[in-house]
Coordinates of C-alpha atoms in Angstrom, one line a residue:
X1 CA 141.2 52.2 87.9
X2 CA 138.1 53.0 90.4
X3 CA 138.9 55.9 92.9
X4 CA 139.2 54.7 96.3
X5 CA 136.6 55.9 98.6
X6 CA 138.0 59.0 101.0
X7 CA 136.4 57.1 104.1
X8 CA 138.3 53.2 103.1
X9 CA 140.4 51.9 106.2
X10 CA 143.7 51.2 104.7
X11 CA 145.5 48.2 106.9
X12 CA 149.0 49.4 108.5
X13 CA 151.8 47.1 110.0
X14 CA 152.4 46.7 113.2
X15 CA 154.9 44.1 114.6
X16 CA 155.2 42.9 111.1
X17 CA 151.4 42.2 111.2
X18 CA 148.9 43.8 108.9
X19 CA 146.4 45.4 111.0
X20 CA 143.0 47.9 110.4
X21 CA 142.2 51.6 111.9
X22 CA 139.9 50.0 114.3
X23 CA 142.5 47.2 115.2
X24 CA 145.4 48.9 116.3
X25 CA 143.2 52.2 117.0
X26 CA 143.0 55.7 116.1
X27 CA 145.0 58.6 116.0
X28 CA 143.3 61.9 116.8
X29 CA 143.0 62.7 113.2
X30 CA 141.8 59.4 112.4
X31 CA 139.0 59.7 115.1
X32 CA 138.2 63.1 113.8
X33 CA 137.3 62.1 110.6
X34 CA 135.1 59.1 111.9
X35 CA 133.2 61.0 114.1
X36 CA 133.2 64.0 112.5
X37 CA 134.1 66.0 115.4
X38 CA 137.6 68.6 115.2
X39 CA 140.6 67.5 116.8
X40 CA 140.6 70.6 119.2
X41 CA 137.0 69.6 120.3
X42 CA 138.3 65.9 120.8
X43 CA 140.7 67.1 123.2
X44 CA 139.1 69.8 124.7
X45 CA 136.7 66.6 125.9
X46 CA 139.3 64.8 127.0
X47 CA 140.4 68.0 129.5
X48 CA 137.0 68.0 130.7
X49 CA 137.0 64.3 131.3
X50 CA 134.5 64.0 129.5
X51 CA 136.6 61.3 126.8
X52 CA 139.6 58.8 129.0
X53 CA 142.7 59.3 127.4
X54 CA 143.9 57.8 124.7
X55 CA 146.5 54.3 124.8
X56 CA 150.1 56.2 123.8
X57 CA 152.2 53.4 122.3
X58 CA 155.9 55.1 121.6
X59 CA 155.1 59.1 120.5
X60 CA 151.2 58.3 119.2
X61 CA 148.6 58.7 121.0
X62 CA 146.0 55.9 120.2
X63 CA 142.0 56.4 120.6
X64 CA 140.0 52.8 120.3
X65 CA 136.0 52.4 119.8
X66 CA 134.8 53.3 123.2
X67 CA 136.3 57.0 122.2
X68 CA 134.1 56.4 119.3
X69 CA 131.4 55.4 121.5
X70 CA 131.6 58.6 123.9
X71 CA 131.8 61.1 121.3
X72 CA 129.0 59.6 119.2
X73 CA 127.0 59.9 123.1
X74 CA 128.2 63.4 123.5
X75 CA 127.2 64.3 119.7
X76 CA 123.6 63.1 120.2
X77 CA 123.5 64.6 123.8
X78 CA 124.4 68.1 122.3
X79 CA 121.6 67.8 119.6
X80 CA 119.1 67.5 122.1
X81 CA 120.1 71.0 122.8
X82 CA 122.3 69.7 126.5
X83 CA 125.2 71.8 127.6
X84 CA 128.5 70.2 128.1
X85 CA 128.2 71.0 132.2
X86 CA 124.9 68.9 131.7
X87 CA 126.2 66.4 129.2
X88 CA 129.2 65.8 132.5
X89 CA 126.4 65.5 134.6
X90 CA 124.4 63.1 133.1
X91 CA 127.9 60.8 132.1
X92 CA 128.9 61.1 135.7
X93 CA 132.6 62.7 134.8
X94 CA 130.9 65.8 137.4
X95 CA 128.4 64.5 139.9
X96 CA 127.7 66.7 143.2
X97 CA 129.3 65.1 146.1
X98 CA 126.0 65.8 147.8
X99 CA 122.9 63.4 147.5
X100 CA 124.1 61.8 144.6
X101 CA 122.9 58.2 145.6
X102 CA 119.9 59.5 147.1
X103 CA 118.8 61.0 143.7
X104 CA 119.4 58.3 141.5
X105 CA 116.9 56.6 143.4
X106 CA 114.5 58.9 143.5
X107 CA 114.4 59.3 139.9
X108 CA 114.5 55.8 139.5
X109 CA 110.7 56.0 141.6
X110 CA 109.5 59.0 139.5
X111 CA 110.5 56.6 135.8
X112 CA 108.2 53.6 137.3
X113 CA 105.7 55.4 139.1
X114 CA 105.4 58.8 137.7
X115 CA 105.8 59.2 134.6
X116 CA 104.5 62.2 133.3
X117 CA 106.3 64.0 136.1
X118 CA 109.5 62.6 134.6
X119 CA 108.9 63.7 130.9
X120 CA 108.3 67.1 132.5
X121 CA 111.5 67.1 134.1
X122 CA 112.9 65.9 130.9
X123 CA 112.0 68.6 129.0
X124 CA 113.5 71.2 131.2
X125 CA 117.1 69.6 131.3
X126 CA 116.6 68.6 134.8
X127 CA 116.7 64.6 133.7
X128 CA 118.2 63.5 130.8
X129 CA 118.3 60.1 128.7
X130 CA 121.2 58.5 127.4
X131 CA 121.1 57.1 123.6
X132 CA 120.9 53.7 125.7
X133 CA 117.9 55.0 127.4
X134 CA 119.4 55.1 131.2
X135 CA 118.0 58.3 133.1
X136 CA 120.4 60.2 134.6
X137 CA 120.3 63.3 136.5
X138 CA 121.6 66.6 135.2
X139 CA 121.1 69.1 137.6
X140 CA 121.2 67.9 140.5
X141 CA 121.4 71.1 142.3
X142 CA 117.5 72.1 141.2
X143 CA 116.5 68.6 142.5
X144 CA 118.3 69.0 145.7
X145 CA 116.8 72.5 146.4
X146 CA 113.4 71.3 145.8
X147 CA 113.7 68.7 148.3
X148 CA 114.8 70.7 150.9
X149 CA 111.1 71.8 150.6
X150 CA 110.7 68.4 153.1
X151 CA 111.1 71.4 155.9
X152 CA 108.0 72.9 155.6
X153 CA 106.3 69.3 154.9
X154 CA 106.3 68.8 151.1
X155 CA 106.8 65.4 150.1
X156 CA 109.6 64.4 147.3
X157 CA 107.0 63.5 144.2
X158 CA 105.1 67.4 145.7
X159 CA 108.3 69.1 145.7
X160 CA 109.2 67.7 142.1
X161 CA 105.7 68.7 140.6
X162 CA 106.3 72.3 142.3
X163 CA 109.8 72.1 140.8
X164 CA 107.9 71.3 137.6
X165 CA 105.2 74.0 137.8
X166 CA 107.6 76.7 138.6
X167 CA 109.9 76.0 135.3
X168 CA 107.0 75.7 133.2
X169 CA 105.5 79.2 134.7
X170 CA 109.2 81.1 134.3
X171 CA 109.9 79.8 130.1
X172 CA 109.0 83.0 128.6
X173 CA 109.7 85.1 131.3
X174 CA 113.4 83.5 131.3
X175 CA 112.9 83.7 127.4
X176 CA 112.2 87.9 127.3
X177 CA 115.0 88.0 129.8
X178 CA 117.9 86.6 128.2
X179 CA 117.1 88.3 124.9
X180 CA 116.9 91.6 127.0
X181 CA 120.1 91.2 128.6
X182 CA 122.0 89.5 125.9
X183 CA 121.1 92.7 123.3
X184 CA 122.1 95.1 126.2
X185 CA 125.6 93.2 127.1
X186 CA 126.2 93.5 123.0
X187 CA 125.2 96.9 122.7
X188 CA 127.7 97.5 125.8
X189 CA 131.0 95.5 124.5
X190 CA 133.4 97.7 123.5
X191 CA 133.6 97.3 119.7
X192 CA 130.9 96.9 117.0
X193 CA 129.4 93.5 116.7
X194 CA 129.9 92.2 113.0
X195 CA 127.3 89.9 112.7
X196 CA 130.0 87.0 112.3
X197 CA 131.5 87.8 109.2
X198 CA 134.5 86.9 108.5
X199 CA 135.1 85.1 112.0
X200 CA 135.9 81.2 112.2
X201 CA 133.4 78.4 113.5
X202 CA 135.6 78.0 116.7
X203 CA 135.9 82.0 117.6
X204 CA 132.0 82.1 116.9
X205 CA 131.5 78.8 119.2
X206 CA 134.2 80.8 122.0
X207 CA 132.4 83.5 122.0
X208 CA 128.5 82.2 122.2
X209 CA 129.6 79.8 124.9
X210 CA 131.2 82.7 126.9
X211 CA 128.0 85.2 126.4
X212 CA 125.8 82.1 127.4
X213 CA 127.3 81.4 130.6
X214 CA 127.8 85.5 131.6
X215 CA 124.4 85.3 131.1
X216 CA 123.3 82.8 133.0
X217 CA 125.9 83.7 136.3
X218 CA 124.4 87.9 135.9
X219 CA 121.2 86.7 135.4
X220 CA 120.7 83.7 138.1
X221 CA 122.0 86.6 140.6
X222 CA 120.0 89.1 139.7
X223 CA 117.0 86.7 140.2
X224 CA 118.2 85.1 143.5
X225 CA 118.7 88.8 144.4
X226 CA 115.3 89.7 143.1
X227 CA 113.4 86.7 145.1
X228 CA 115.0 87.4 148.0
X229 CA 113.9 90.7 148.6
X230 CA 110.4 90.1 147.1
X231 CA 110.1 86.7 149.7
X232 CA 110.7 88.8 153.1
X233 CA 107.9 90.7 152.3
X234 CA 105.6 88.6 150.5
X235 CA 106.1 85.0 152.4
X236 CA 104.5 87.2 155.6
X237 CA 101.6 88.2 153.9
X238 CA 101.3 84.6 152.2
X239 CA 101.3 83.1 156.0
X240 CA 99.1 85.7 157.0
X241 CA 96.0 84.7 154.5
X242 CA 96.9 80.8 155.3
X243 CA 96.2 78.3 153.1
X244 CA 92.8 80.2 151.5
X245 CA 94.9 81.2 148.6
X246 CA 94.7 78.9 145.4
X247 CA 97.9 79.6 142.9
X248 CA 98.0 77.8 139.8
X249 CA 101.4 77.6 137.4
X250 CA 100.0 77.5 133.5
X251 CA 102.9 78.4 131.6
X252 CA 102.3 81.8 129.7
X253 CA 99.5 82.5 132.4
X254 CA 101.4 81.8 135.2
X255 CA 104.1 84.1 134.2
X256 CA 101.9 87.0 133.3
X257 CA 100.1 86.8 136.4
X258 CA 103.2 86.6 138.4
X259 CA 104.5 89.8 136.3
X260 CA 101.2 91.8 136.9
X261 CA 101.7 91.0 140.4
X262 CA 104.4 93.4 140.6

């Protein structure tokens, strides 16, 4: 007799009726194995809103193909290297209260009009695409800070391109930073670091999610910190000269020259 294939939906009865997996829905473990995702992950989603709960019909908990749907769009988000704070951005389970509308449209204007600006803003995070190609915002924080630049008379596409300029300028500055201060903060925890040996997937995924984000909260003060007492010296001087200056952002030159500057 031919072995039955691990991944065959066998039909259940429900009501007396003979019924499929996707018919009657999945149970967590079910949906597990069709998206290949852990049942811990699936509902650590569903906490985060990021995945509506499942139908419960008596004690079971039933998950139908939207579920499949979401998770499969979280999966793909995740390979593009997006966090899950992004990935609730962008699938609106975690949009700021502030500007929201006001954003969409603007990136709405920067797809049909300006392209290239929008690919660069892609590729830092700032905008993302959905496997059905919508654009959605992610950080809407970065956008809303640039165009407060309207203040001092920047337009919204100049404030974007600065926005732009500036990321591309900081990459391997931000780069030699985190290494920096994530060897230091493990050479500071109490406790030798094994190398992962011996740990599971899930303590080594706990653990590089909570040094990511104590990085980024240390670091992201110590620069607003940093700026701020570099600006109320330097943005004197800068009005000072007026406008004769000519600064130009070039990725590994535009770093350097900001570090030499020092």
């Amino acid at each position: 007799m031919p072995q039955r294939n691990a991944q065959t939906i066998e039909p259940r009865s429900i009501g007396g009726l003979v019924t499929s997996e996707a018919d009657r829905g999945y149970t967590v473990e079910e949906l597990s194995r069709k998206v290949g995702m852990s049942p811990r992950n699936i509902r650590a989603h569903q906490a985060r809103k990021l995945l509506p709960p499942p139908v419960r019909r008596g004690r079971v908990a039933y998950y139908d193909e939207s579920h499949v749907r979401r998770l499969e769009t979280i999966k793909g988000l995740q390979r593009q290297g997006f966090n899950l704070v992004s990935i609730e951005a962008m699938l609106g389970t975690h949009r700021s209260d502030r500007g929201g509308t006001t954003l969409e449209l603007l990136i709405g204007r920067v797809e049909s009009d300006h392209p290239a600006l929008l690919y660069a803003l892609t590729r830092h995070g700032v905008v993302g695409r959905t496997d059905d190609g919508v654009v959605r915002v992610v950080r809407p924080r970065a956008l809303l800070s640039a165009l407060d630049l309207h203040r001092i008379g920047l337009s919204p596409i100049a404030a974007l391109r600065l926005l732009s300029e500036l990321l591309d300028s900081t990459q391997c500055t931000a780069q030699h930073l985190v290494e920096a201060a994530g060897a230091r903060l493990l050479a500071l925890r109490p406790g030798a670091v094994d190398g992962g040996r011996g740990r599971t997937g899930d303590a080594l995924d706990a653990d590089s999610a909570a040094l990511t984000q104590g990085l980024v909260n240390v670091l992201s003060e110590v620069l607003r910190i940093s700026v701020e007492n570099r600006a109320r010296t330097c943005v004197p001087q800068l009005l000072a000269d007026g406008d004769s200056a000519d600064f130009e952002f070039d990725d590994d030159n535009g770093a350097r020259e900001i570090a030499a500057s020092c």
